mmCIF file of C-alpha atoms and ligand atoms in Angstrom:
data_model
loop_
_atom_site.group_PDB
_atom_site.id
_atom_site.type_symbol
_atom_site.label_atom_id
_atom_site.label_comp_id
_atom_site.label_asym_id
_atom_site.label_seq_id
_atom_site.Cartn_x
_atom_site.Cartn_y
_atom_site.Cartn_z
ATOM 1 C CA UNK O 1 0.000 0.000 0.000
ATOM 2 C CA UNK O 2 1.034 3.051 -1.180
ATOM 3 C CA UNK O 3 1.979 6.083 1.626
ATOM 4 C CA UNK O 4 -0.971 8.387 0.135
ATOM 5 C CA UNK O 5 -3.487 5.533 0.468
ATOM 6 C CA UNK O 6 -2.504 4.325 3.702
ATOM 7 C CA UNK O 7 -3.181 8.093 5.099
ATOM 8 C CA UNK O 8 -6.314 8.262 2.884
ATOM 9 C CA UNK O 9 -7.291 4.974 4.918
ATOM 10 C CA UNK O 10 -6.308 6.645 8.214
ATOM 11 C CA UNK O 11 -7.729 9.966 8.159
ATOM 12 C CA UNK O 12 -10.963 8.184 6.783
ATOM 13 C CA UNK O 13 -10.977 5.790 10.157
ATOM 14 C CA UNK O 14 -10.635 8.901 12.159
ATOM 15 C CA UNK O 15 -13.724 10.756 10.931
ATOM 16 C CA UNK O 16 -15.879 8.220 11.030
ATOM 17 C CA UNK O 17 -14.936 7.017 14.477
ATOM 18 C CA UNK O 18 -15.036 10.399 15.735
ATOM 19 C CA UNK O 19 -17.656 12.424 17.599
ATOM 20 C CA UNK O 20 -17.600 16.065 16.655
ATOM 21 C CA UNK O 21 -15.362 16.647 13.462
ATOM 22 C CA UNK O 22 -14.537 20.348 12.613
ATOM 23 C CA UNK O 23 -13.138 21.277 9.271
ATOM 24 C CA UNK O 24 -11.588 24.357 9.005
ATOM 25 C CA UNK O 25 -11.129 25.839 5.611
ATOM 26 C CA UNK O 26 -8.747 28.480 3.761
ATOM 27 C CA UNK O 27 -8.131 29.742 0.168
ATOM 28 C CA UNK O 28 -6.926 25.748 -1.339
ATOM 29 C CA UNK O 29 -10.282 24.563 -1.263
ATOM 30 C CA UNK O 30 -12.116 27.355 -3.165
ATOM 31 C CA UNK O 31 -8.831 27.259 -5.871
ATOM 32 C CA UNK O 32 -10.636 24.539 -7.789
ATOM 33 C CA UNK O 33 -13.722 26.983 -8.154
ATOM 34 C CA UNK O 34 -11.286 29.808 -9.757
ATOM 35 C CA UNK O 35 -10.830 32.152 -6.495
ATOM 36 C CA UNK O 36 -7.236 33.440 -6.285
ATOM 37 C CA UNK O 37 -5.309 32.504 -3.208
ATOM 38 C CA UNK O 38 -3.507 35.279 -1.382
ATOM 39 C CA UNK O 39 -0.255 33.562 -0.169
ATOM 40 C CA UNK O 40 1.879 31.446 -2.280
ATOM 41 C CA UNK O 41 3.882 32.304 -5.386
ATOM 42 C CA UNK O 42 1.049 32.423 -7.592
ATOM 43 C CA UNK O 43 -1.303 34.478 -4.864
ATOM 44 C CA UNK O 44 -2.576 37.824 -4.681
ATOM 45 C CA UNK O 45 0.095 39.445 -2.623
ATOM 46 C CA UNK O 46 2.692 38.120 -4.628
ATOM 47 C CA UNK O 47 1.169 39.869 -7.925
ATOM 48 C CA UNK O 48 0.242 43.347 -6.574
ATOM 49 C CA UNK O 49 2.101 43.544 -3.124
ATOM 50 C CA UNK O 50 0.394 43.197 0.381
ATOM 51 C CA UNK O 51 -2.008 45.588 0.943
ATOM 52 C CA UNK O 52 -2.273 48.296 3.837
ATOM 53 C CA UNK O 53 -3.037 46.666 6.704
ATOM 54 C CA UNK O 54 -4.929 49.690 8.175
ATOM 55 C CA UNK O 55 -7.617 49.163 5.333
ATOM 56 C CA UNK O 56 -10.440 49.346 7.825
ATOM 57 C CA UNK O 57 -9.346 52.624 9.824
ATOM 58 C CA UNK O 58 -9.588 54.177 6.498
ATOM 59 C CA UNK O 59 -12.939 53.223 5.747
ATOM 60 C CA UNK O 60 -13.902 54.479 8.849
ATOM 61 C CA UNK O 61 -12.503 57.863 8.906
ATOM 62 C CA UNK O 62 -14.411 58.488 5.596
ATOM 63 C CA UNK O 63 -17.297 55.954 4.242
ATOM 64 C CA UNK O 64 -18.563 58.268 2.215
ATOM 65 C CA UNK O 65 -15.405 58.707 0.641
ATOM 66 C CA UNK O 66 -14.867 54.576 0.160
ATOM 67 C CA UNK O 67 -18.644 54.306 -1.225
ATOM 68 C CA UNK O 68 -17.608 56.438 -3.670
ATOM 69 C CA UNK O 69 -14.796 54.758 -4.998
ATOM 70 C CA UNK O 70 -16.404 51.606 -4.736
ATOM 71 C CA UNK O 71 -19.441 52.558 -6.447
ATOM 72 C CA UNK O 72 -17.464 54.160 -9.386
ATOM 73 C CA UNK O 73 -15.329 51.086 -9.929
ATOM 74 C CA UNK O 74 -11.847 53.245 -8.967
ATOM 75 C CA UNK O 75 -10.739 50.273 -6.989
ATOM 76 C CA UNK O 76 -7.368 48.239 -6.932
ATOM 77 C CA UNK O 77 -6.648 46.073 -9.556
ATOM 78 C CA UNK O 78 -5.864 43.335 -6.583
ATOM 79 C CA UNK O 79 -9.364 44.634 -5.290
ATOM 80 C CA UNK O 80 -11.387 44.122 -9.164
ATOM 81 C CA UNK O 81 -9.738 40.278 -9.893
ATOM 82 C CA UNK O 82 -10.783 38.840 -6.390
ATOM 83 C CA UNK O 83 -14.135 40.577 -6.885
ATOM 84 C CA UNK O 84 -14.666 38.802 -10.067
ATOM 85 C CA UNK O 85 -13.835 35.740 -9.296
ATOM 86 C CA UNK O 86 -16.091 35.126 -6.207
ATOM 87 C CA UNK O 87 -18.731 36.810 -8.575
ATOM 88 C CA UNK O 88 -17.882 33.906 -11.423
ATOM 89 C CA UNK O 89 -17.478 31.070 -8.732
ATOM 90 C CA UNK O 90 -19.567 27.772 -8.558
ATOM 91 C CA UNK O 91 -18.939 25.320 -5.266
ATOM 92 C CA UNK O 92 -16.798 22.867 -6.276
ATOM 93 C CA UNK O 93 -16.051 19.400 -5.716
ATOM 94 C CA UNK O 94 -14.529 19.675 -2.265
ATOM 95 C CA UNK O 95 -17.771 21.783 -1.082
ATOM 96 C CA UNK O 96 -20.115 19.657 -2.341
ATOM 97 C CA UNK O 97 -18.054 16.587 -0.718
ATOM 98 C CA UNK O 98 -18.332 18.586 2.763
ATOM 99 C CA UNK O 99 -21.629 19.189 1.919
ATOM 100 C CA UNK O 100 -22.837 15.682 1.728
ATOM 101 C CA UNK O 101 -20.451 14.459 4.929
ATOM 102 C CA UNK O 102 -22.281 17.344 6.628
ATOM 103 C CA UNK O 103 -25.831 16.174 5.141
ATOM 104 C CA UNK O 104 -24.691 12.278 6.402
ATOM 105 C CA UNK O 105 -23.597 13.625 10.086
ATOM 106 C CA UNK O 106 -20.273 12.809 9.507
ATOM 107 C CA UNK O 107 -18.926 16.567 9.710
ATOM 108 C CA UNK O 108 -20.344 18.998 12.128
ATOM 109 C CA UNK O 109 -19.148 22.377 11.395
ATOM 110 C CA UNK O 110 -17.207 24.411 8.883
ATOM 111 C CA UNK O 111 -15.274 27.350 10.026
ATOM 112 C CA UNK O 112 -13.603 29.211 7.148
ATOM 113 C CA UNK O 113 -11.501 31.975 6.422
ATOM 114 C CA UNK O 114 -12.944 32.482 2.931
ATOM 115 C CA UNK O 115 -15.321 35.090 1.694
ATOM 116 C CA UNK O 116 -16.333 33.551 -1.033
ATOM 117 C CA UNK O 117 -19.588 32.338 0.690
ATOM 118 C CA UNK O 118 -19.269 28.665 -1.443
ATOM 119 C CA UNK O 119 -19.245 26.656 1.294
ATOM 120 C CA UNK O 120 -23.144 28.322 2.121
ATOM 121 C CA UNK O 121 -23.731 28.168 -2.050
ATOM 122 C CA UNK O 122 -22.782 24.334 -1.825
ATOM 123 C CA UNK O 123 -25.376 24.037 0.939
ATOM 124 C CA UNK O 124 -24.062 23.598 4.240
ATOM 125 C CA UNK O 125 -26.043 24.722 7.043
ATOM 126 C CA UNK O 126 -23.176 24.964 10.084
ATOM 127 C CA UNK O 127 -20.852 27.326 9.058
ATOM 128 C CA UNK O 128 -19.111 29.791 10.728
ATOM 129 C CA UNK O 129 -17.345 32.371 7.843
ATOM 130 C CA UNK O 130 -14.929 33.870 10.403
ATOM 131 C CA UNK O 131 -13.688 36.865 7.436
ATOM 132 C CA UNK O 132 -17.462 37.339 6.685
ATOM 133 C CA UNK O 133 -19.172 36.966 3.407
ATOM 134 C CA UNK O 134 -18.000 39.257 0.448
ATOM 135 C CA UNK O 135 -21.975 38.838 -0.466
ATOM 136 C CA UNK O 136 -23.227 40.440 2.762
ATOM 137 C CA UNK O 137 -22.795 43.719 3.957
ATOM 138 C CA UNK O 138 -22.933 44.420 7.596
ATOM 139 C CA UNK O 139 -23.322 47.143 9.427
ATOM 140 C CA UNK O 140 -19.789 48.230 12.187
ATOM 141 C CA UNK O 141 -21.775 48.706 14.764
ATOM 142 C CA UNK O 142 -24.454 46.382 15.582
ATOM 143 C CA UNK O 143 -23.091 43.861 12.895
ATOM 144 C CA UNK O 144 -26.920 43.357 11.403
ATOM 145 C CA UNK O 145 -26.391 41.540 8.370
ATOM 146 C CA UNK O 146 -27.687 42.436 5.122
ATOM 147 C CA UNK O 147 -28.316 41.158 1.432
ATOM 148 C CA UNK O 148 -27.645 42.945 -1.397
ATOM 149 C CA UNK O 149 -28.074 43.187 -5.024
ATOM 150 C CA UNK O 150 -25.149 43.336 -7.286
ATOM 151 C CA UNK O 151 -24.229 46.010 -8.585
ATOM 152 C CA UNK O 152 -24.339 48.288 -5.982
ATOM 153 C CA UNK O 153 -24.995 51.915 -7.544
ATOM 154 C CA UNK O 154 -25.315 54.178 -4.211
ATOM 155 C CA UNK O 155 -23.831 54.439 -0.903
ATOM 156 C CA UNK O 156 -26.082 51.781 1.229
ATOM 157 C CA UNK O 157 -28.326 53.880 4.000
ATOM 158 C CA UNK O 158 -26.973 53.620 7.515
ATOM 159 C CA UNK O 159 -28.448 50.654 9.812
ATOM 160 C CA UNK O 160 -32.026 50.759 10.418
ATOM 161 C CA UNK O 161 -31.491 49.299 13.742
ATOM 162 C CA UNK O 162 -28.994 51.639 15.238
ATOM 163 C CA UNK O 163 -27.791 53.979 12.112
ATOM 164 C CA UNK O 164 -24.040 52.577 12.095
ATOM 165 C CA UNK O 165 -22.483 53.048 9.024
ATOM 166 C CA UNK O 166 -22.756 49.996 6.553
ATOM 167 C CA UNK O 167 -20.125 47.980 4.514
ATOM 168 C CA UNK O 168 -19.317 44.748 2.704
ATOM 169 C CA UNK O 169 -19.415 42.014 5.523
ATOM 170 C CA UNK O 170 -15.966 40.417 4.633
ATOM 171 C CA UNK O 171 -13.629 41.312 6.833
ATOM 172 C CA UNK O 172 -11.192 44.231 6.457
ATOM 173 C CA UNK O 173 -7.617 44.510 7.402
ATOM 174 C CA UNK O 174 -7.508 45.796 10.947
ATOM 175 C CA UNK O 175 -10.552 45.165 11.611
ATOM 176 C CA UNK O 176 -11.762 43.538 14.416
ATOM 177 C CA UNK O 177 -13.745 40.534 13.785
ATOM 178 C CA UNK O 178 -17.190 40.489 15.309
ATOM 179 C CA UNK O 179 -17.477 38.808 19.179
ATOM 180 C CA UNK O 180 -20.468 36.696 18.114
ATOM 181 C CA UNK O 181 -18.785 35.443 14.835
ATOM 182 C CA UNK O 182 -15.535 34.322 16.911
ATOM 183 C CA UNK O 183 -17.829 33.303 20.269
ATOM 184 C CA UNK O 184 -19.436 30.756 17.728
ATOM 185 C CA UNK O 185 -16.392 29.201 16.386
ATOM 186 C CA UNK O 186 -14.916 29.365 19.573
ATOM 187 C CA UNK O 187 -18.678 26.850 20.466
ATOM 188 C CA UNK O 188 -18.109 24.919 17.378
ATOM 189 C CA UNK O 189 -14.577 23.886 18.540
ATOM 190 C CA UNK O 190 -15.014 22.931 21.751
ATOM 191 C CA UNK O 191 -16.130 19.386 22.110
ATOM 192 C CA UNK O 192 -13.760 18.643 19.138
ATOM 193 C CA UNK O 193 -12.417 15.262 18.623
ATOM 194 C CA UNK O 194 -10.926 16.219 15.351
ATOM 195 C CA UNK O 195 -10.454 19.309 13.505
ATOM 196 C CA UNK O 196 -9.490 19.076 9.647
ATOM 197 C CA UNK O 197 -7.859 21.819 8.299
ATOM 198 C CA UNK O 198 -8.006 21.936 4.344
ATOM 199 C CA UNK O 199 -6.202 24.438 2.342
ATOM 200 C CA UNK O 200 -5.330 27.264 5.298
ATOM 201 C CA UNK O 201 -1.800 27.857 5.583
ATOM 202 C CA UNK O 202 -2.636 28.189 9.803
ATOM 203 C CA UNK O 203 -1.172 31.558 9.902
ATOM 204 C CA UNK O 204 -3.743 34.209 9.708
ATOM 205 C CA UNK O 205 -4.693 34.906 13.671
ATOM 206 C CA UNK O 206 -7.141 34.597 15.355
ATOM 207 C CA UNK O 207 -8.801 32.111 12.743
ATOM 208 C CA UNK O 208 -5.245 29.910 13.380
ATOM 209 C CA UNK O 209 -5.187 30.009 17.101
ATOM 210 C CA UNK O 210 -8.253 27.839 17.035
ATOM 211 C CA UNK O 211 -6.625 24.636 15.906
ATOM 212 C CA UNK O 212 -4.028 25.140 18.633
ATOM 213 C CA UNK O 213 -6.903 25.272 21.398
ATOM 214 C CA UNK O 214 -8.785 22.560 19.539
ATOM 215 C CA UNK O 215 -5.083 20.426 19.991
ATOM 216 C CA UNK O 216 -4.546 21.967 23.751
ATOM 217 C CA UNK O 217 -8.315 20.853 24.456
ATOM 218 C CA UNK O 218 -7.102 17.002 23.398
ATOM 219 C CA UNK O 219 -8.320 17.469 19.727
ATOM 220 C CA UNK O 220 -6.790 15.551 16.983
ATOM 221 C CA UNK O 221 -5.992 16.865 13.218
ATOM 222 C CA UNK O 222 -5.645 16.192 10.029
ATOM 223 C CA UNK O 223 -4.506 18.680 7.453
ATOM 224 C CA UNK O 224 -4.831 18.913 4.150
ATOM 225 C CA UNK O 225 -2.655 21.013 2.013
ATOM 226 C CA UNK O 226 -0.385 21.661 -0.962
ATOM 227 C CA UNK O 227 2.102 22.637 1.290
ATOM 228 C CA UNK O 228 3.510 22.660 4.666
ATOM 229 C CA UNK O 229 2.048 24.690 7.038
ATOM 230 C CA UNK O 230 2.722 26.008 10.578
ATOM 231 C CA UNK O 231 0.251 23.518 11.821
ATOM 232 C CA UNK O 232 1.949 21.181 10.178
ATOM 233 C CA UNK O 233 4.213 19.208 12.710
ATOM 234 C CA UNK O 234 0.960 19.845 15.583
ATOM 235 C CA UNK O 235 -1.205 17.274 13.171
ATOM 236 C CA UNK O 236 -1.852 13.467 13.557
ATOM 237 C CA UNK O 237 -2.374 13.043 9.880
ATOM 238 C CA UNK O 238 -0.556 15.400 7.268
ATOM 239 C CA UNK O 239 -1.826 14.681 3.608
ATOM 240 C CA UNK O 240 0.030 16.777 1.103
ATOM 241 C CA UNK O 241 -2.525 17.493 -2.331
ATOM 242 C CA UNK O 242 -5.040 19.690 -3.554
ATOM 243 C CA UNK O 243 -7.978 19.882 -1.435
ATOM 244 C CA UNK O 244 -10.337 18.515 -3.661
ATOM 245 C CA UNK O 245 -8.320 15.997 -5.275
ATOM 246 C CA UNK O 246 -7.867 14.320 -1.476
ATOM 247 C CA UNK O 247 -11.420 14.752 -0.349
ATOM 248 C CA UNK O 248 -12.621 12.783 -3.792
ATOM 249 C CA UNK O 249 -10.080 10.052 -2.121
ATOM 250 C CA UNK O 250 -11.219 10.276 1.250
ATOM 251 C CA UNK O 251 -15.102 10.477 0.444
ATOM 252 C CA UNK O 252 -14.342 7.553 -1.473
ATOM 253 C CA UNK O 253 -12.907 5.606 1.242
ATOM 254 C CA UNK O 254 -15.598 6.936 4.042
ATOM 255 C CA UNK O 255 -18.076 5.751 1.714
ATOM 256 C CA UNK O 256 -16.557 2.242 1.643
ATOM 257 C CA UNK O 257 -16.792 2.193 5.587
ATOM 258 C CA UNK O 258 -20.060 3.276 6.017
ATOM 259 C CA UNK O 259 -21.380 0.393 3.394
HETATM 260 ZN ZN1 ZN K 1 -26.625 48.559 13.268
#
């Protein structure tokens, strides 16, 4: 038996044998569905340069100002090809394999760092979207969420609720991220027996930190991923691939168990 299979065949004997399973998600599993990565060679900040990390005290000091560009399309380059490409995007095969594991009670939550919203498009129902959801605003204060139609032409009114200004609900740099979004995945992990982290490079805080308290709280993991991570030497099972290319293998195998 080959080494890949024998960890397929492992990891596999782990989810189904475990209790509460947790996957945690980053940029490798929405790749297949055409959304640009940020890290890596081939990512976002390696094409146009990290941007300012004080995006959100910007925005705040003039929203007006931010509508405006928005509105009138004067936005990064980096900005216009991530926008378009979580406009064009379809859930893929890895979503609709978490999908069905979370359909079959095999998975119970999905925490991801992606604001694509595909994990919600492929259907899942438990799913905590930790950077928000790039097809949500939100408003800074009270965080009421909101829907929207595309394209948006004029500055959104402020909050019904409590006025507060209103933006897109994925999360900005330097912003904070919302107490009730990180009190729920903080819920979702504890209880873990196994947390799977597919295609997150474990690095972006406080999203990371919650595979280290999953592992300090007696948690196992398995990670999936092109590449080693920081998370890397904390895991039980490491299986090196594209995200959806090892789900197809492990959903295979699962299925085999649970005949
Ligand atoms: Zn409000």
């Amino acid at each position: 038996m080959n080494d890949l299979n024998n960890k397929i065949e492992i990891a596999s004997k782990l989810i189904t044998e475990s209790k509460k399973v947790i996957v945690m998600t980053g940029a490798g599993i929405s790749v297949d569905s055409g959304v640009p990565t940020f890290q890596g060679t081939e990512g976002l900040w390696a094409r146009f340069g990290k941007p300012k990390m004080n995006a959100y005290s910007e925005f705040l000091k003039n929203p007006n100002e931010w509508w405006d560009r928005e509105i009138n399309h004067q936005r990064s380059p980096y900005v216009l090809e991530l926008r378009n490409a979580i406009e064009n995007s379809r859930p893929n095969e890895g979503h609709k394999i978490l999908q069905s594991l979370e359909n079959k009670k095999i998975i119970n939550s999905i925490i991801t760092q992606n604001i694509d919203g595909l994990h919600i498009d492929a259907g899942n129902k438990s799913v905590c979207e930790i950077h928000g959801n790039r097809n949500f605003l939100r408003c800074v204060s009270c965080h009421n969420k909101l829907t929207f139609t595309p394209p948006i032409t004029e500055q959104p009114s402020n909050c019904k609720l409590c006025d507060g200004v209103i933006k897109y609900d994925s999360v900005m740099f330097g912003e904070p991220i919302p107490k009730k979004i990180l009190d729920n995945a903080r819920s979702m992990i504890s209880g873990a027996d196994l947390i799977i982290a597919i295609g997150t490079s474990s690095s972006v805080r406080p999203a990371a930190g919650l595979s280290w308290i999953a592992k300090s709280e007696g948690s196992k993991i398995i990670e999936i991923n092109t590449n080693e991570t920081k998370l890397t030497n904390e895991c039980d099972v490491v299986i090196k691939g594209s995200a959806t290319n090892i789900l197809k293998k492990i959903y295979c195998e699962i299925k085999k168990v649970m005949k």
